[in-house]
Amino acid sequence: MSDEPKPGFGGRRLHLKLAEIASEIKSVPKNGRNTFHKYDQVTEADLIEAVRSKLTARNIVRMPSVREITTRPGDESKASTVTTVMMDFTFIDADTGETLVASWAGTGADAGDKGLYKAYTGALKYFLMKAFQVPT
């Protein structure tokens, strides 16, 4: 059996680096507030900062790509649209060239033109929280 990395499946070194990162992130504070539903939440910016600095310290790049976008009518009283985005997140180890691809979905509702961006933000935020097992 070869130790050569297989595209799309990651390699041993990349997996070890990602495991180290997961073990180092202790928690991310809930600095955001959803005033409409009245709950505190982790902001995308805080989560990205907690993960990005650890990725870049290990020469790992995370590249997002959109695989599919679907829309459907949402709340009729607000004439909103619900947008769902299927994404692939690729981790690239710049030291070895190893890659790991993971898929994730996000959904966003908006009466204007922000549904796709809400879906993208939700996909990224929850992918990072779940991939790195970030307690909140």
PDB file of C-alpha atoms in Angstrom:
ATOM      1  CA  MET A   1       0.000   0.000   0.000  1.00  0.00           C
ATOM      2  CA  SER A   2       1.346   3.451  -0.952  1.00  0.00           C
ATOM      3  CA  ASP A   3       1.504   6.489   1.341  1.00  0.00           C
ATOM      4  CA  GLU A   4       0.940   8.785  -1.649  1.00  0.00           C
ATOM      5  CA  PRO A   5      -1.969  11.206  -1.059  1.00  0.00           C
ATOM      6  CA  LYS A   6      -5.124  10.574  -3.059  1.00  0.00           C
ATOM      7  CA  PRO A   7      -6.856  13.703  -4.399  1.00  0.00           C
ATOM      8  CA  GLY A   8     -10.142  14.315  -2.609  1.00  0.00           C
ATOM      9  CA  PHE A   9      -9.373  11.964   0.289  1.00  0.00           C
ATOM     10  CA  GLY A  10      -6.581  13.840   2.037  1.00  0.00           C
ATOM     11  CA  GLY A  11      -3.390  12.358   3.305  1.00  0.00           C
ATOM     12  CA  ARG A  12      -1.961  11.354   6.626  1.00  0.00           C
ATOM     13  CA  ARG A  13      -0.080  14.598   7.196  1.00  0.00           C
ATOM     14  CA  LEU A  14      -3.044  16.816   6.321  1.00  0.00           C
ATOM     15  CA  HIS A  15      -5.337  14.776   8.577  1.00  0.00           C
ATOM     16  CA  LEU A  16      -2.870  15.114  11.447  1.00  0.00           C
ATOM     17  CA  LYS A  17      -2.680  18.881  10.987  1.00  0.00           C
ATOM     18  CA  LEU A  18      -6.476  19.184  10.966  1.00  0.00           C
ATOM     19  CA  ALA A  19      -6.724  17.023  14.089  1.00  0.00           C
ATOM     20  CA  GLU A  20      -4.193  19.276  15.843  1.00  0.00           C
ATOM     21  CA  ILE A  21      -6.286  22.319  14.982  1.00  0.00           C
ATOM     22  CA  ALA A  22      -9.470  20.709  16.323  1.00  0.00           C
ATOM     23  CA  SER A  23      -7.688  19.908  19.587  1.00  0.00           C
ATOM     24  CA  GLU A  24      -6.426  23.492  19.984  1.00  0.00           C
ATOM     25  CA  ILE A  25      -9.728  25.337  19.555  1.00  0.00           C
ATOM     26  CA  LYS A  26     -11.210  25.349  23.034  1.00  0.00           C
ATOM     27  CA  SER A  27     -14.301  27.476  22.352  1.00  0.00           C
ATOM     28  CA  VAL A  28     -15.513  30.539  20.489  1.00  0.00           C
ATOM     29  CA  PRO A  29     -17.562  33.071  22.450  1.00  0.00           C
ATOM     30  CA  LYS A  30     -21.084  34.051  21.454  1.00  0.00           C
ATOM     31  CA  ASN A  31     -20.370  37.720  20.728  1.00  0.00           C
ATOM     32  CA  GLY A  32     -23.265  38.113  18.274  1.00  0.00           C
ATOM     33  CA  ARG A  33     -26.909  38.725  19.106  1.00  0.00           C
ATOM     34  CA  ASN A  34     -29.973  37.789  17.063  1.00  0.00           C
ATOM     35  CA  THR A  35     -32.284  40.550  18.246  1.00  0.00           C
ATOM     36  CA  PHE A  36     -35.328  39.227  16.348  1.00  0.00           C
ATOM     37  CA  HIS A  37     -35.256  35.740  17.924  1.00  0.00           C
ATOM     38  CA  LYS A  38     -33.496  36.964  21.092  1.00  0.00           C
ATOM     39  CA  TYR A  39     -30.492  34.647  21.335  1.00  0.00           C
ATOM     40  CA  ASP A  40     -26.716  35.003  21.427  1.00  0.00           C
ATOM     41  CA  GLN A  41     -24.652  33.440  18.655  1.00  0.00           C
ATOM     42  CA  VAL A  42     -21.111  32.897  17.450  1.00  0.00           C
ATOM     43  CA  THR A  43     -20.290  35.385  14.719  1.00  0.00           C
ATOM     44  CA  GLU A  44     -18.821  34.239  11.431  1.00  0.00           C
ATOM     45  CA  ALA A  45     -15.899  36.631  11.930  1.00  0.00           C
ATOM     46  CA  ASP A  46     -15.010  35.231  15.375  1.00  0.00           C
ATOM     47  CA  LEU A  47     -15.208  31.655  14.125  1.00  0.00           C
ATOM     48  CA  ILE A  48     -13.120  32.328  11.030  1.00  0.00           C
ATOM     49  CA  GLU A  49     -10.472  34.077  13.101  1.00  0.00           C
ATOM     50  CA  ALA A  50     -10.240  31.137  15.507  1.00  0.00           C
ATOM     51  CA  VAL A  51      -9.785  28.654  12.660  1.00  0.00           C
ATOM     52  CA  ARG A  52      -7.932  30.701  10.020  1.00  0.00           C
ATOM     53  CA  SER A  53      -4.954  31.549  12.192  1.00  0.00           C
ATOM     54  CA  LYS A  54      -4.443  27.866  13.008  1.00  0.00           C
ATOM     55  CA  LEU A  55      -4.793  26.812   9.366  1.00  0.00           C
ATOM     56  CA  THR A  56      -2.339  29.410   8.097  1.00  0.00           C
ATOM     57  CA  ALA A  57       0.174  28.573  10.843  1.00  0.00           C
ATOM     58  CA  ARG A  58       0.300  25.062   9.320  1.00  0.00           C
ATOM     59  CA  ASN A  59       0.301  26.219   5.670  1.00  0.00           C
ATOM     60  CA  ILE A  60      -3.226  24.951   5.066  1.00  0.00           C
ATOM     61  CA  VAL A  61      -5.525  26.807   2.707  1.00  0.00           C
ATOM     62  CA  ARG A  62      -9.302  26.370   2.664  1.00  0.00           C
ATOM     63  CA  MET A  63     -10.961  26.946  -0.690  1.00  0.00           C
ATOM     64  CA  PRO A  64     -14.754  27.075  -0.998  1.00  0.00           C
ATOM     65  CA  SER A  65     -16.642  26.265  -4.171  1.00  0.00           C
ATOM     66  CA  VAL A  66     -20.345  26.295  -4.901  1.00  0.00           C
ATOM     67  CA  ARG A  67     -21.641  23.063  -6.396  1.00  0.00           C
ATOM     68  CA  GLU A  68     -25.352  23.853  -6.615  1.00  0.00           C
ATOM     69  CA  ILE A  69     -27.791  26.679  -5.860  1.00  0.00           C
ATOM     70  CA  THR A  70     -31.534  26.137  -5.542  1.00  0.00           C
ATOM     71  CA  THR A  71     -34.323  28.539  -4.636  1.00  0.00           C
ATOM     72  CA  ARG A  72     -37.925  28.153  -3.566  1.00  0.00           C
ATOM     73  CA  PRO A  73     -40.608  30.555  -2.403  1.00  0.00           C
ATOM     74  CA  GLY A  74     -40.433  31.370   1.273  1.00  0.00           C
ATOM     75  CA  ASP A  75     -42.747  33.299   3.574  1.00  0.00           C
ATOM     76  CA  GLU A  76     -45.529  34.747   1.393  1.00  0.00           C
ATOM     77  CA  SER A  77     -46.230  37.597   3.806  1.00  0.00           C
ATOM     78  CA  LYS A  78     -42.712  38.916   3.211  1.00  0.00           C
ATOM     79  CA  ALA A  79     -42.388  37.725  -0.397  1.00  0.00           C
ATOM     80  CA  SER A  80     -39.152  36.007   0.577  1.00  0.00           C
ATOM     81  CA  THR A  81     -37.097  33.418  -1.240  1.00  0.00           C
ATOM     82  CA  VAL A  82     -35.279  30.519   0.435  1.00  0.00           C
ATOM     83  CA  THR A  83     -31.910  29.803  -1.145  1.00  0.00           C
ATOM     84  CA  THR A  84     -30.000  26.575  -0.543  1.00  0.00           C
ATOM     85  CA  VAL A  85     -26.372  26.252  -1.534  1.00  0.00           C
ATOM     86  CA  MET A  86     -24.417  23.000  -1.753  1.00  0.00           C
ATOM     87  CA  MET A  87     -20.725  23.683  -1.262  1.00  0.00           C
ATOM     88  CA  ASP A  88     -17.427  21.874  -1.337  1.00  0.00           C
ATOM     89  CA  PHE A  89     -14.705  23.005   1.039  1.00  0.00           C
ATOM     90  CA  THR A  90     -11.236  21.909  -0.008  1.00  0.00           C
ATOM     91  CA  PHE A  91      -8.360  21.917   2.475  1.00  0.00           C
ATOM     92  CA  ILE A  92      -4.990  22.125   0.725  1.00  0.00           C
ATOM     93  CA  ASP A  93      -1.744  21.401   2.556  1.00  0.00           C
ATOM     94  CA  ALA A  94       0.760  23.726   0.870  1.00  0.00           C
ATOM     95  CA  ASP A  95       3.664  21.708   2.298  1.00  0.00           C
ATOM     96  CA  THR A  96       2.643  18.404   0.715  1.00  0.00           C
ATOM     97  CA  GLY A  97      -0.007  19.181  -1.903  1.00  0.00           C
ATOM     98  CA  GLU A  98      -2.437  16.859  -0.079  1.00  0.00           C
ATOM     99  CA  THR A  99      -6.106  17.798  -0.364  1.00  0.00           C
ATOM    100  CA  LEU A 100      -9.271  16.948   1.489  1.00  0.00           C
ATOM    101  CA  VAL A 101     -12.717  17.826   0.120  1.00  0.00           C
ATOM    102  CA  ALA A 102     -15.799  18.018   2.331  1.00  0.00           C
ATOM    103  CA  SER A 103     -19.333  18.902   1.241  1.00  0.00           C
ATOM    104  CA  TRP A 104     -21.796  20.997   3.210  1.00  0.00           C
ATOM    105  CA  ALA A 105     -25.131  22.765   2.701  1.00  0.00           C
ATOM    106  CA  GLY A 106     -26.433  26.132   3.828  1.00  0.00           C
ATOM    107  CA  THR A 107     -29.813  27.834   3.608  1.00  0.00           C
ATOM    108  CA  GLY A 108     -30.790  31.483   3.741  1.00  0.00           C
ATOM    109  CA  ALA A 109     -34.103  33.307   3.441  1.00  0.00           C
ATOM    110  CA  ASP A 110     -34.394  36.888   2.281  1.00  0.00           C
ATOM    111  CA  ALA A 111     -36.959  39.153   0.641  1.00  0.00           C
ATOM    112  CA  GLY A 112     -34.221  40.893  -1.335  1.00  0.00           C
ATOM    113  CA  ASP A 113     -30.965  39.849  -2.933  1.00  0.00           C
ATOM    114  CA  LYS A 114     -29.137  38.511   0.143  1.00  0.00           C
ATOM    115  CA  GLY A 115     -30.463  34.917   0.288  1.00  0.00           C
ATOM    116  CA  LEU A 116     -27.427  33.405  -1.439  1.00  0.00           C
ATOM    117  CA  TYR A 117     -25.011  35.254   0.843  1.00  0.00           C
ATOM    118  CA  LYS A 118     -26.928  34.173   3.948  1.00  0.00           C
ATOM    119  CA  ALA A 119     -26.842  30.571   2.682  1.00  0.00           C
ATOM    120  CA  TYR A 120     -23.113  30.813   1.951  1.00  0.00           C
ATOM    121  CA  THR A 121     -22.355  32.330   5.369  1.00  0.00           C
ATOM    122  CA  GLY A 122     -24.442  29.688   7.134  1.00  0.00           C
ATOM    123  CA  ALA A 123     -22.741  26.866   5.238  1.00  0.00           C
ATOM    124  CA  LEU A 124     -19.262  28.187   6.027  1.00  0.00           C
ATOM    125  CA  LYS A 125     -19.999  28.949   9.677  1.00  0.00           C
ATOM    126  CA  TYR A 126     -21.590  25.608  10.513  1.00  0.00           C
ATOM    127  CA  PHE A 127     -19.109  23.623   8.434  1.00  0.00           C
ATOM    128  CA  LEU A 128     -16.214  25.108  10.416  1.00  0.00           C
ATOM    129  CA  MET A 129     -17.992  24.612  13.759  1.00  0.00           C
ATOM    130  CA  LYS A 130     -18.786  20.969  13.043  1.00  0.00           C
ATOM    131  CA  ALA A 131     -15.575  20.047  11.190  1.00  0.00           C
ATOM    132  CA  PHE A 132     -13.408  21.333  14.024  1.00  0.00           C
ATOM    133  CA  GLN A 133     -15.873  20.397  16.795  1.00  0.00           C
ATOM    134  CA  VAL A 134     -15.904  23.950  18.119  1.00  0.00           C
ATOM    135  CA  PRO A 135     -17.828  24.297  21.369  1.00  0.00           C
ATOM    136  CA  THR A 136     -19.927  27.434  21.707  1.00  0.00           C
TER     137      THR A 136
END
